[in-house]
Short mmCIF file of N, CA and C in Angstrom, two decimals:
data_model
loop_
_atom_site.label_atom_id
_atom_site.label_comp_id
_atom_site.label_asym_id
_atom_site.label_seq_id
_atom_site.Cartn_x
_atom_site.Cartn_y
_atom_site.Cartn_z
N MET A 1 36.72 93.10 110.81
CA MET A 1 37.60 93.50 111.34
C MET A 1 39.03 93.47 111.11
N ARG A 2 39.39 91.54 110.36
CA ARG A 2 40.35 92.16 109.15
C ARG A 2 40.33 92.42 108.65
N ARG A 3 39.26 93.00 107.69
CA ARG A 3 39.45 94.37 106.50
C ARG A 3 40.18 96.01 107.57
N PHE A 4 39.82 95.95 108.39
CA PHE A 4 40.30 97.29 108.99
C PHE A 4 41.88 96.82 109.78
N LEU A 5 42.52 96.03 110.61
CA LEU A 5 43.94 95.40 110.90
C LEU A 5 43.87 96.28 109.44
N ILE A 6 44.03 95.63 108.18
CA ILE A 6 44.62 95.16 107.01
C ILE A 6 44.53 97.26 106.42
N ALA A 7 43.63 97.38 106.48
CA ALA A 7 43.91 98.96 105.78
C ALA A 7 44.55 100.12 106.71
N ALA A 8 44.29 99.57 108.63
CA ALA A 8 44.95 100.36 109.25
C ALA A 8 46.50 100.30 108.75
N ALA A 9 46.82 98.44 109.02
CA ALA A 9 48.08 98.66 108.91
C ALA A 9 49.02 99.18 107.44
N ALA A 10 48.05 99.31 106.37
CA ALA A 10 48.14 99.99 104.79
C ALA A 10 48.96 101.90 105.36
N PHE A 11 47.67 102.01 105.94
CA PHE A 11 47.44 103.61 106.81
C PHE A 11 49.12 104.14 107.57
N LEU A 12 49.33 103.85 108.22
CA LEU A 12 50.61 103.62 108.76
C LEU A 12 51.68 103.18 108.32
N VAL A 13 51.78 102.22 107.16
CA VAL A 13 52.80 101.86 106.94
C VAL A 13 53.24 103.31 105.36
N ALA A 14 51.75 103.63 105.31
CA ALA A 14 51.73 104.62 104.15
C ALA A 14 51.98 106.12 104.42
N ALA A 15 51.92 106.08 105.70
CA ALA A 15 52.14 107.64 106.96
C ALA A 15 53.40 107.33 107.24
N GLY A 16 54.64 105.73 106.60
CA GLY A 16 55.49 106.87 107.59
C GLY A 16 55.95 105.66 108.23
N PHE A 17 55.14 105.84 109.33
CA PHE A 17 55.04 105.36 110.76
C PHE A 17 54.98 103.17 110.73
N THR A 18 56.66 103.32 111.96
CA THR A 18 57.21 102.09 111.29
C THR A 18 57.86 101.43 112.92
N ALA A 19 57.53 100.21 113.12
CA ALA A 19 58.05 99.87 114.62
C ALA A 19 59.34 100.54 114.38
N PRO A 20 60.37 100.67 115.33
CA PRO A 20 61.58 100.76 115.29
C PRO A 20 62.27 99.42 115.39
N SER A 21 63.21 99.28 114.45
CA SER A 21 64.43 98.02 114.62
C SER A 21 64.86 98.01 116.11
N PHE A 22 64.93 96.19 116.18
CA PHE A 22 66.16 96.37 117.38
C PHE A 22 67.51 96.89 117.39
N ALA A 23 67.59 97.29 116.15
CA ALA A 23 69.37 98.54 116.43
C ALA A 23 68.32 99.68 116.33
N GLN A 24 66.93 100.25 116.05
CA GLN A 24 66.96 101.76 117.11
C GLN A 24 67.11 101.24 118.41
N LEU A 25 66.95 100.50 119.09
CA LEU A 25 66.15 100.52 120.63
C LEU A 25 67.30 100.43 121.58
N SER A 26 68.14 99.76 120.69
CA SER A 26 69.41 99.70 121.66
C SER A 26 70.50 100.48 121.71
N THR A 27 71.09 100.66 123.39
CA THR A 27 72.07 101.81 122.58
C THR A 27 72.73 102.00 121.57
N PRO A 28 73.27 102.67 121.75
CA PRO A 28 74.20 103.01 119.48
C PRO A 28 75.69 102.88 120.04
N ARG A 29 75.74 102.16 118.91
CA ARG A 29 77.90 101.68 119.03
C ARG A 29 78.51 102.48 118.82
N LEU A 30 79.57 102.56 119.34
CA LEU A 30 80.90 103.78 119.86
C LEU A 30 81.22 103.05 118.77
N THR A 31 82.40 104.36 117.93
CA THR A 31 83.05 103.85 117.24
C THR A 31 84.68 103.48 118.06
N PRO A 32 85.15 103.16 117.34
CA PRO A 32 85.50 102.29 118.14
C PRO A 32 86.96 103.24 118.88
N ASP A 33 86.86 104.28 117.78
CA ASP A 33 88.54 106.19 118.59
C ASP A 33 87.21 105.87 120.40
N GLN A 34 86.08 106.10 120.13
CA GLN A 34 85.11 105.97 121.78
C GLN A 34 85.05 104.97 122.34
N ALA A 35 85.27 104.55 121.93
CA ALA A 35 85.52 102.60 123.33
C ALA A 35 86.87 102.45 123.54
N PHE A 36 87.63 103.28 122.68
CA PHE A 36 88.77 103.03 123.39
C PHE A 36 89.07 104.93 124.08
N ILE A 37 88.29 105.39 123.87
CA ILE A 37 88.02 106.43 124.40
C ILE A 37 87.99 106.16 125.88
N ARG A 38 87.22 105.66 125.78
CA ARG A 38 85.87 105.00 127.03
C ARG A 38 86.55 104.90 127.55
N ASP A 39 87.47 103.55 127.63
CA ASP A 39 87.65 102.32 127.96
C ASP A 39 89.23 103.25 129.12
N LEU A 40 89.53 104.09 127.75
CA LEU A 40 90.76 104.87 128.91
C LEU A 40 90.47 105.71 129.90
N SER A 41 89.43 106.08 129.54
CA SER A 41 88.86 107.57 130.50
C SER A 41 88.58 106.12 131.79
N SER A 42 87.26 105.68 131.93
CA SER A 42 86.32 104.17 132.25
C SER A 42 87.67 104.23 133.60
N GLY A 43 89.43 103.27 132.63
CA GLY A 43 90.20 102.35 133.93
C GLY A 43 91.04 104.05 134.64
N GLY A 44 91.28 105.18 134.14
CA GLY A 44 91.54 106.57 134.87
C GLY A 44 90.80 106.63 135.78
N LEU A 45 89.87 106.31 135.86
CA LEU A 45 89.40 106.70 137.05
C LEU A 45 89.37 106.49 138.46
N PHE A 46 88.87 105.14 137.15
CA PHE A 46 89.57 103.95 138.84
C PHE A 46 90.25 104.09 139.82
N GLU A 47 91.56 104.26 138.29
CA GLU A 47 92.56 104.14 139.63
C GLU A 47 93.24 105.99 140.95
N ILE A 48 92.22 106.41 139.73
CA ILE A 48 92.36 107.65 141.15
C ILE A 48 91.48 107.41 141.40
N GLN A 49 89.99 106.98 142.26
CA GLN A 49 89.32 106.82 142.56
C GLN A 49 90.19 105.25 144.30
N ALA A 50 90.61 104.79 143.14
CA ALA A 50 90.99 103.79 144.55
C ALA A 50 92.14 104.30 145.06
N ALA A 51 93.47 105.90 144.25
CA ALA A 51 93.94 106.69 144.82
C ALA A 51 93.30 106.72 146.18
N TYR A 52 92.14 107.41 146.21
CA TYR A 52 92.32 108.28 147.37
C TYR A 52 91.82 107.35 148.59
N ILE A 53 91.04 106.03 148.11
CA ILE A 53 90.37 105.70 149.27
C ILE A 53 92.25 105.32 149.86
N ALA A 54 92.86 105.10 149.14
CA ALA A 54 94.29 104.09 149.80
C ALA A 54 95.42 105.73 150.79
N LEU A 55 94.94 106.77 149.78
CA LEU A 55 95.49 108.38 151.29
C LEU A 55 94.36 108.20 152.16
N GLN A 56 93.27 108.02 152.05
CA GLN A 56 92.38 107.57 153.36
C GLN A 56 92.85 106.30 154.15
N LYS A 57 92.89 105.06 153.37
CA LYS A 57 93.44 104.04 154.38
C LYS A 57 94.54 103.32 154.83
N THR A 58 95.32 103.75 153.36
CA THR A 58 96.55 103.33 154.38
C THR A 58 97.77 104.29 155.44
N ASP A 59 98.99 103.29 155.72
CA ASP A 59 99.36 104.72 156.87
C ASP A 59 101.30 103.50 156.03
N ASN A 60 100.50 103.19 154.92
CA ASN A 60 101.80 102.42 154.02
C ASN A 60 101.88 103.87 153.30
N GLU A 61 104.01 104.04 153.66
CA GLU A 61 104.10 105.69 152.73
C GLU A 61 104.83 105.07 151.61
N ASP A 62 104.84 103.30 151.62
CA ASP A 62 105.16 103.60 150.00
C ASP A 62 103.85 102.98 148.98
N VAL A 63 102.48 103.23 149.14
CA VAL A 63 102.27 102.74 148.50
C VAL A 63 101.02 103.98 148.80
N ARG A 64 101.02 105.21 149.98
CA ARG A 64 100.81 106.72 149.79
C ARG A 64 100.98 107.61 148.18
N GLN A 65 102.71 107.56 148.22
CA GLN A 65 103.41 108.02 147.03
C GLN A 65 102.97 107.64 146.21
N PHE A 66 102.94 106.19 145.90
CA PHE A 66 102.41 105.70 144.56
C PHE A 66 101.08 106.07 144.18
N ALA A 67 99.97 106.15 145.58
CA ALA A 67 98.39 106.73 145.36
C ALA A 67 98.55 108.11 145.01
N LYS A 68 99.73 109.34 145.14
CA LYS A 68 99.05 110.46 145.17
C LYS A 68 99.90 110.75 143.81
N LYS A 69 100.98 109.91 142.91
CA LYS A 69 101.56 109.52 141.94
C LYS A 69 100.00 109.77 140.89
N MET A 70 99.33 107.85 141.03
CA MET A 70 98.04 107.68 140.62
C MET A 70 97.23 109.29 140.56
N VAL A 71 96.81 109.91 141.08
CA VAL A 71 95.96 110.76 141.45
C VAL A 71 96.89 111.94 140.13
N GLU A 72 97.85 112.64 140.38
CA GLU A 72 98.75 113.67 139.39
C GLU A 72 98.89 113.19 138.44
N ASP A 73 99.33 111.77 138.32
CA ASP A 73 99.07 111.91 136.49
C ASP A 73 98.66 111.19 136.19
N HIS A 74 97.32 110.40 136.99
CA HIS A 74 96.20 110.68 135.59
C HIS A 74 94.95 111.16 135.84
N GLY A 75 94.96 112.17 136.31
CA GLY A 75 94.73 113.40 135.85
C GLY A 75 95.17 114.56 135.61
N ALA A 76 96.76 114.59 134.80
CA ALA A 76 96.98 115.46 133.76
C ALA A 76 96.80 114.22 132.63
N ALA A 77 96.56 112.68 132.17
CA ALA A 77 96.59 112.28 131.31
C ALA A 77 94.91 112.77 130.70
N ASP A 78 94.54 112.80 131.19
CA ASP A 78 92.64 113.16 131.24
C ASP A 78 93.13 114.93 130.69
N ALA A 79 93.34 115.02 131.38
CA ALA A 79 93.40 116.57 130.83
C ALA A 79 94.22 117.18 129.21
N LYS A 80 95.48 116.27 129.40
CA LYS A 80 96.03 115.96 128.00
C LYS A 80 94.74 114.74 127.03
N LEU A 81 94.00 113.71 126.99
CA LEU A 81 92.95 113.28 126.26
C LEU A 81 91.71 114.83 126.05
N LYS A 82 91.41 115.61 126.67
CA LYS A 82 90.37 116.05 126.76
C LYS A 82 90.88 117.50 125.80
N ASP A 83 92.55 118.11 125.48
CA ASP A 83 92.76 118.49 124.89
C ASP A 83 92.69 118.10 123.76
N THR A 84 93.33 116.51 123.64
CA THR A 84 93.67 115.75 122.25
C THR A 84 92.39 115.84 121.46
N LEU A 85 91.14 115.37 122.21
CA LEU A 85 89.85 115.14 121.87
C LEU A 85 89.15 116.66 120.74
N ARG A 86 89.37 116.95 121.60
CA ARG A 86 89.07 119.05 120.71
C ARG A 86 89.59 119.26 119.79
N GLU A 87 91.07 119.27 120.28
CA GLU A 87 92.08 119.43 118.35
C GLU A 87 91.70 118.49 117.44
N ALA A 88 90.57 116.93 118.29
CA ALA A 88 90.67 116.17 116.78
C ALA A 88 88.64 116.09 116.75
N ASN A 89 88.34 116.84 117.57
CA ASN A 89 86.76 117.08 116.83
C ASN A 89 86.56 116.18 117.16
N ILE A 90 86.42 115.88 118.75
CA ILE A 90 86.15 114.16 118.57
C ILE A 90 85.07 114.28 119.31
N LYS A 91 84.16 113.77 119.59
CA LYS A 91 83.78 113.64 121.26
C LYS A 91 83.49 112.62 122.07
N GLU A 92 83.52 112.72 123.22
CA GLU A 92 83.65 112.37 123.94
C GLU A 92 82.71 111.44 124.30
N PRO A 93 82.51 110.29 125.08
CA PRO A 93 82.16 109.83 125.06
C PRO A 93 81.83 109.55 127.03
N GLN A 94 80.05 109.52 127.49
CA GLN A 94 79.98 108.96 128.87
C GLN A 94 80.98 108.03 129.02
N ILE A 95 80.95 108.64 130.43
CA ILE A 95 82.48 107.68 131.05
C ILE A 95 82.35 107.69 131.96
N THR A 96 82.49 106.28 132.45
CA THR A 96 81.65 105.16 133.49
C THR A 96 82.57 104.76 134.10
N ILE A 97 82.06 104.03 135.61
CA ILE A 97 83.61 102.77 135.65
C ILE A 97 82.62 101.82 135.82
N ASP A 98 83.40 100.82 135.03
CA ASP A 98 82.14 99.65 134.75
C ASP A 98 81.73 98.73 136.42
N GLU A 99 81.12 97.83 136.55
CA GLU A 99 79.88 97.88 137.69
C GLU A 99 81.57 96.55 137.99
N ARG A 100 82.50 95.81 137.14
CA ARG A 100 83.67 95.30 138.48
C ARG A 100 84.84 95.51 138.69
N ARG A 101 84.13 97.28 138.74
CA ARG A 101 85.59 98.52 139.00
C ARG A 101 85.07 98.24 140.44
N MET A 102 83.62 99.31 140.56
CA MET A 102 83.29 99.31 140.80
C MET A 102 83.17 98.71 142.81
N GLN A 103 82.46 97.06 142.42
CA GLN A 103 82.98 95.89 143.01
C GLN A 103 84.54 96.29 143.92
N GLU A 104 85.05 96.06 143.36
CA GLU A 104 86.64 96.49 143.58
C GLU A 104 87.04 97.80 144.31
N LEU A 105 86.39 98.48 143.54
CA LEU A 105 86.58 99.44 144.63
C LEU A 105 85.59 99.98 146.25
N ASP A 106 84.64 99.72 146.09
CA ASP A 106 83.53 99.25 147.40
C ASP A 106 84.88 98.39 148.41
N TYR A 107 84.96 97.04 148.13
CA TYR A 107 86.04 96.55 148.75
C TYR A 107 87.15 96.92 148.83
N LEU A 108 87.47 97.82 148.81
CA LEU A 108 89.06 98.41 148.56
C LEU A 108 88.69 99.77 150.07
N LYS A 109 87.30 100.41 150.00
CA LYS A 109 86.91 100.46 151.04
C LYS A 109 85.87 100.06 152.87
N VAL A 110 86.43 98.72 152.54
CA VAL A 110 86.24 98.03 153.95
C VAL A 110 86.94 97.45 154.13
N ALA A 111 88.12 97.27 152.90
CA ALA A 111 89.28 95.82 153.45
C ALA A 111 90.49 96.87 154.53
N ASP A 112 90.20 95.81 155.01
CA ASP A 112 90.79 96.56 156.94
C ASP A 112 92.92 95.73 156.46
N ARG A 113 92.49 95.02 157.57
CA ARG A 113 94.19 93.83 157.13
C ARG A 113 95.15 93.56 156.01
N ASP A 114 94.41 93.86 154.78
CA ASP A 114 94.70 93.37 153.35
C ASP A 114 94.27 94.05 152.55
N PHE A 115 94.10 95.52 152.69
CA PHE A 115 94.24 96.91 152.24
C PHE A 115 95.34 96.88 151.05
N ASP A 116 96.48 96.88 151.67
CA ASP A 116 97.95 97.66 151.12
C ASP A 116 97.98 95.92 149.97
N ARG A 117 97.58 94.98 150.06
CA ARG A 117 97.62 94.06 149.89
C ARG A 117 96.69 94.04 148.16
N GLN A 118 95.08 94.56 148.55
CA GLN A 118 94.63 94.34 147.74
C GLN A 118 94.26 95.94 146.43
N PHE A 119 95.03 96.80 146.86
CA PHE A 119 94.97 97.52 146.80
C PHE A 119 96.09 97.41 145.12
N ILE A 120 97.62 96.67 146.05
CA ILE A 120 98.76 96.59 145.04
C ILE A 120 98.42 95.17 144.02
N GLN A 121 96.83 94.95 143.76
CA GLN A 121 96.82 93.49 143.22
C GLN A 121 96.20 93.81 142.19
N GLN A 122 95.36 95.00 143.14
CA GLN A 122 94.21 95.39 141.90
C GLN A 122 95.30 96.76 140.83
N GLN A 123 95.87 97.54 141.24
CA GLN A 123 97.24 98.65 140.71
C GLN A 123 97.77 98.14 139.45
N ARG A 124 97.69 96.28 139.87
CA ARG A 124 99.21 96.11 138.90
C ARG A 124 97.85 95.42 137.99
N LYS A 125 96.88 95.37 137.70
CA LYS A 125 96.09 94.46 137.42
C LYS A 125 95.17 95.89 136.14
N ALA A 126 94.94 96.58 136.66
CA ALA A 126 94.52 98.13 135.98
C ALA A 126 95.24 98.59 134.94
N HIS A 127 96.73 98.22 135.09
CA HIS A 127 97.86 98.97 134.70
C HIS A 127 98.99 97.97 133.97
N ALA A 128 97.98 96.86 133.88
CA ALA A 128 98.64 96.31 133.22
C ALA A 128 97.42 96.03 132.10
N ASP A 129 96.61 95.97 131.76
CA ASP A 129 95.18 96.07 131.08
C ASP A 129 95.26 97.69 130.19
N THR A 130 95.98 98.72 131.33
CA THR A 130 96.52 99.78 130.54
C THR A 130 97.22 99.56 129.37
N VAL A 131 98.13 99.40 129.84
CA VAL A 131 99.40 99.27 128.88
C VAL A 131 99.65 98.49 127.45
N LYS A 132 98.29 97.11 127.97
CA LYS A 132 97.59 95.99 126.28
C LYS A 132 96.39 97.91 125.90
N LEU A 133 96.24 98.16 126.40
CA LEU A 133 95.08 99.25 125.22
C LEU A 133 95.69 99.91 124.90
N LEU A 134 96.68 100.78 125.43
CA LEU A 134 97.30 101.15 124.56
C LEU A 134 98.24 100.95 123.93
N GLU A 135 98.79 100.27 123.80
CA GLU A 135 99.96 99.00 122.73
C GLU A 135 98.84 99.18 121.40
N ASN A 136 97.60 98.37 121.64
CA ASN A 136 96.39 98.17 120.49
C ASN A 136 96.18 98.74 119.87
N TYR A 137 95.36 100.17 120.82
CA TYR A 137 95.41 101.17 120.14
C TYR A 137 96.24 102.28 119.01
N ILE A 138 97.22 101.86 119.89
CA ILE A 138 98.61 102.40 118.49
C ILE A 138 99.34 101.59 117.60
N GLN A 139 99.00 100.36 117.60
CA GLN A 139 99.04 99.38 116.25
C GLN A 139 98.10 99.66 115.12
N ARG A 140 96.47 99.92 115.43
CA ARG A 140 95.20 99.51 114.97
C ARG A 140 94.07 100.63 115.26
N GLY A 141 94.35 101.68 115.38
CA GLY A 141 93.78 102.96 115.66
C GLY A 141 93.12 103.24 114.39
N GLY A 142 92.50 103.93 114.32
CA GLY A 142 92.15 105.21 113.52
C GLY A 142 92.79 106.56 113.59
N ASN A 143 92.63 106.76 114.43
CA ASN A 143 93.24 108.33 114.80
C ASN A 143 94.36 108.46 114.68
N GLU A 144 95.39 109.76 114.26
CA GLU A 144 96.77 110.12 114.18
C GLU A 144 96.91 110.92 115.27
N GLN A 145 96.02 111.83 115.65
CA GLN A 145 96.38 112.63 117.04
C GLN A 145 95.20 111.56 118.87
N LEU A 146 95.14 110.43 118.24
CA LEU A 146 94.31 109.51 119.34
C LEU A 146 95.68 108.62 118.89
N LYS A 147 96.67 108.28 117.58
CA LYS A 147 97.25 107.39 118.21
C LYS A 147 98.94 108.65 119.18
N GLN A 148 99.04 108.97 118.79
CA GLN A 148 99.60 110.01 119.24
C GLN A 148 100.15 110.34 120.90
N PHE A 149 98.31 110.82 120.87
CA PHE A 149 98.67 110.68 122.49
C PHE A 149 98.84 109.52 123.13
N ALA A 150 98.12 108.02 122.35
CA ALA A 150 98.64 106.37 123.21
C ALA A 150 100.30 106.82 123.09
N THR A 151 100.35 107.51 122.14
CA THR A 151 101.93 106.54 122.18
C THR A 151 102.86 107.14 123.52
N ASN A 152 102.30 108.50 123.64
CA ASN A 152 103.10 109.72 124.23
C ASN A 152 102.70 109.55 125.75
N LEU A 153 101.52 108.33 126.59
CA LEU A 153 100.74 108.27 127.58
C LEU A 153 101.66 106.90 128.32
N LEU A 154 102.27 105.98 126.90
CA LEU A 154 102.61 104.53 126.78
C LEU A 154 103.72 104.46 127.51
N PRO A 155 104.86 105.39 128.13
CA PRO A 155 105.81 105.56 128.98
C PRO A 155 105.53 105.73 130.34
N THR A 156 104.41 106.89 130.45
CA THR A 156 104.24 106.76 132.23
C THR A 156 103.15 105.39 132.78
N ILE A 157 102.37 104.84 132.01
CA ILE A 157 101.44 103.66 132.55
C ILE A 157 102.32 102.56 132.29
N LYS A 158 103.40 102.71 131.95
CA LYS A 158 104.29 101.61 132.62
C LYS A 158 105.63 101.20 133.27
N GLN A 159 105.37 103.29 133.53
CA GLN A 159 105.84 103.25 135.07
C GLN A 159 105.51 102.82 135.75
N HIS A 160 104.18 103.40 135.49
CA HIS A 160 102.98 103.32 137.02
C HIS A 160 103.24 101.63 137.75
N LEU A 161 103.30 100.93 136.40
CA LEU A 161 103.27 99.05 136.71
C LEU A 161 104.06 98.39 137.02
N GLU A 162 105.83 99.37 136.23
CA GLU A 162 106.38 98.99 137.39
C GLU A 162 107.00 99.21 138.86
N MET A 163 105.80 100.55 139.17
CA MET A 163 106.23 100.83 140.76
C MET A 163 104.89 100.14 141.10
N ALA A 164 104.14 99.81 140.39
CA ALA A 164 102.91 98.85 140.81
C ALA A 164 103.70 97.63 141.51
N ASP A 165 104.16 96.88 140.56
CA ASP A 165 105.09 95.67 140.59
C ASP A 165 106.34 95.41 142.22
N THR A 166 106.34 96.88 142.40
CA THR A 166 107.73 96.57 144.01
C THR A 166 107.00 97.27 144.60
N LEU A 167 106.07 97.67 144.95
CA LEU A 167 105.17 97.97 146.00
C LEU A 167 105.10 96.78 146.81
N LYS A 168 105.03 96.64 147.98
CA LYS A 168 105.40 96.16 149.24
C LYS A 168 104.33 96.20 150.12
N PRO A 169 103.22 94.92 150.77
CA PRO A 169 102.07 95.44 152.40
C PRO A 169 103.19 95.57 153.07
N LYS A 170 101.91 95.50 153.70
CA LYS A 170 102.60 96.41 155.45
C LYS A 170 101.50 95.90 156.22
N GLU A 171 101.77 94.72 157.25
CA GLU A 171 101.05 94.69 158.09
C GLU A 171 100.06 95.96 158.85
N SER A 172 101.27 96.95 158.74
CA SER A 172 100.80 97.81 160.06
C SER A 172 99.38 99.24 158.66
N ALA A 173 98.72 98.30 157.92
CA ALA A 173 97.51 98.73 157.36
C ALA A 173 96.31 99.47 158.73
N ARG A 174 96.31 100.28 158.64
CA ARG A 174 94.74 100.49 159.41
C ARG A 174 93.84 99.53 158.69
N ARG A 175 93.51 99.20 160.35
CA ARG A 175 92.56 98.39 160.83
C ARG A 175 91.78 98.44 160.85
#
């Protein structure tokens, strides 16, 4: 029996059959450029979805105007990113919202009196994170077209952060 197993193993090796390595079984690794694109796009998608929730739930006109601007600006940034990727011949990675942000969106969907406060807090954090992401890529990124895109986008995201910092929740949010 032992000889049979050794012979079978030798045959499989000779025939080119090998067990897949752990690296082959794990998800494919993203390049630093693709990771930047994924993180930036995921954050933008989160901010747009949160803004749509805000447009449905808030009675605060300042929050409503901010949410409209987020939908408009992040939609435009996404379109520009897609153009940049096409020009740079970079494949866009699959974009999803991470579990933490999905939980934040779920919380916004059920938030009542504290909706504005929670939305504003989430937007401040999301935009601060995006500023850091862009600045890091501008300094260390590998693709010049993406670096230029990040450089052009950074002032808009900083403006969003400043806007989020000035927002104040009102008790008049829908219950």
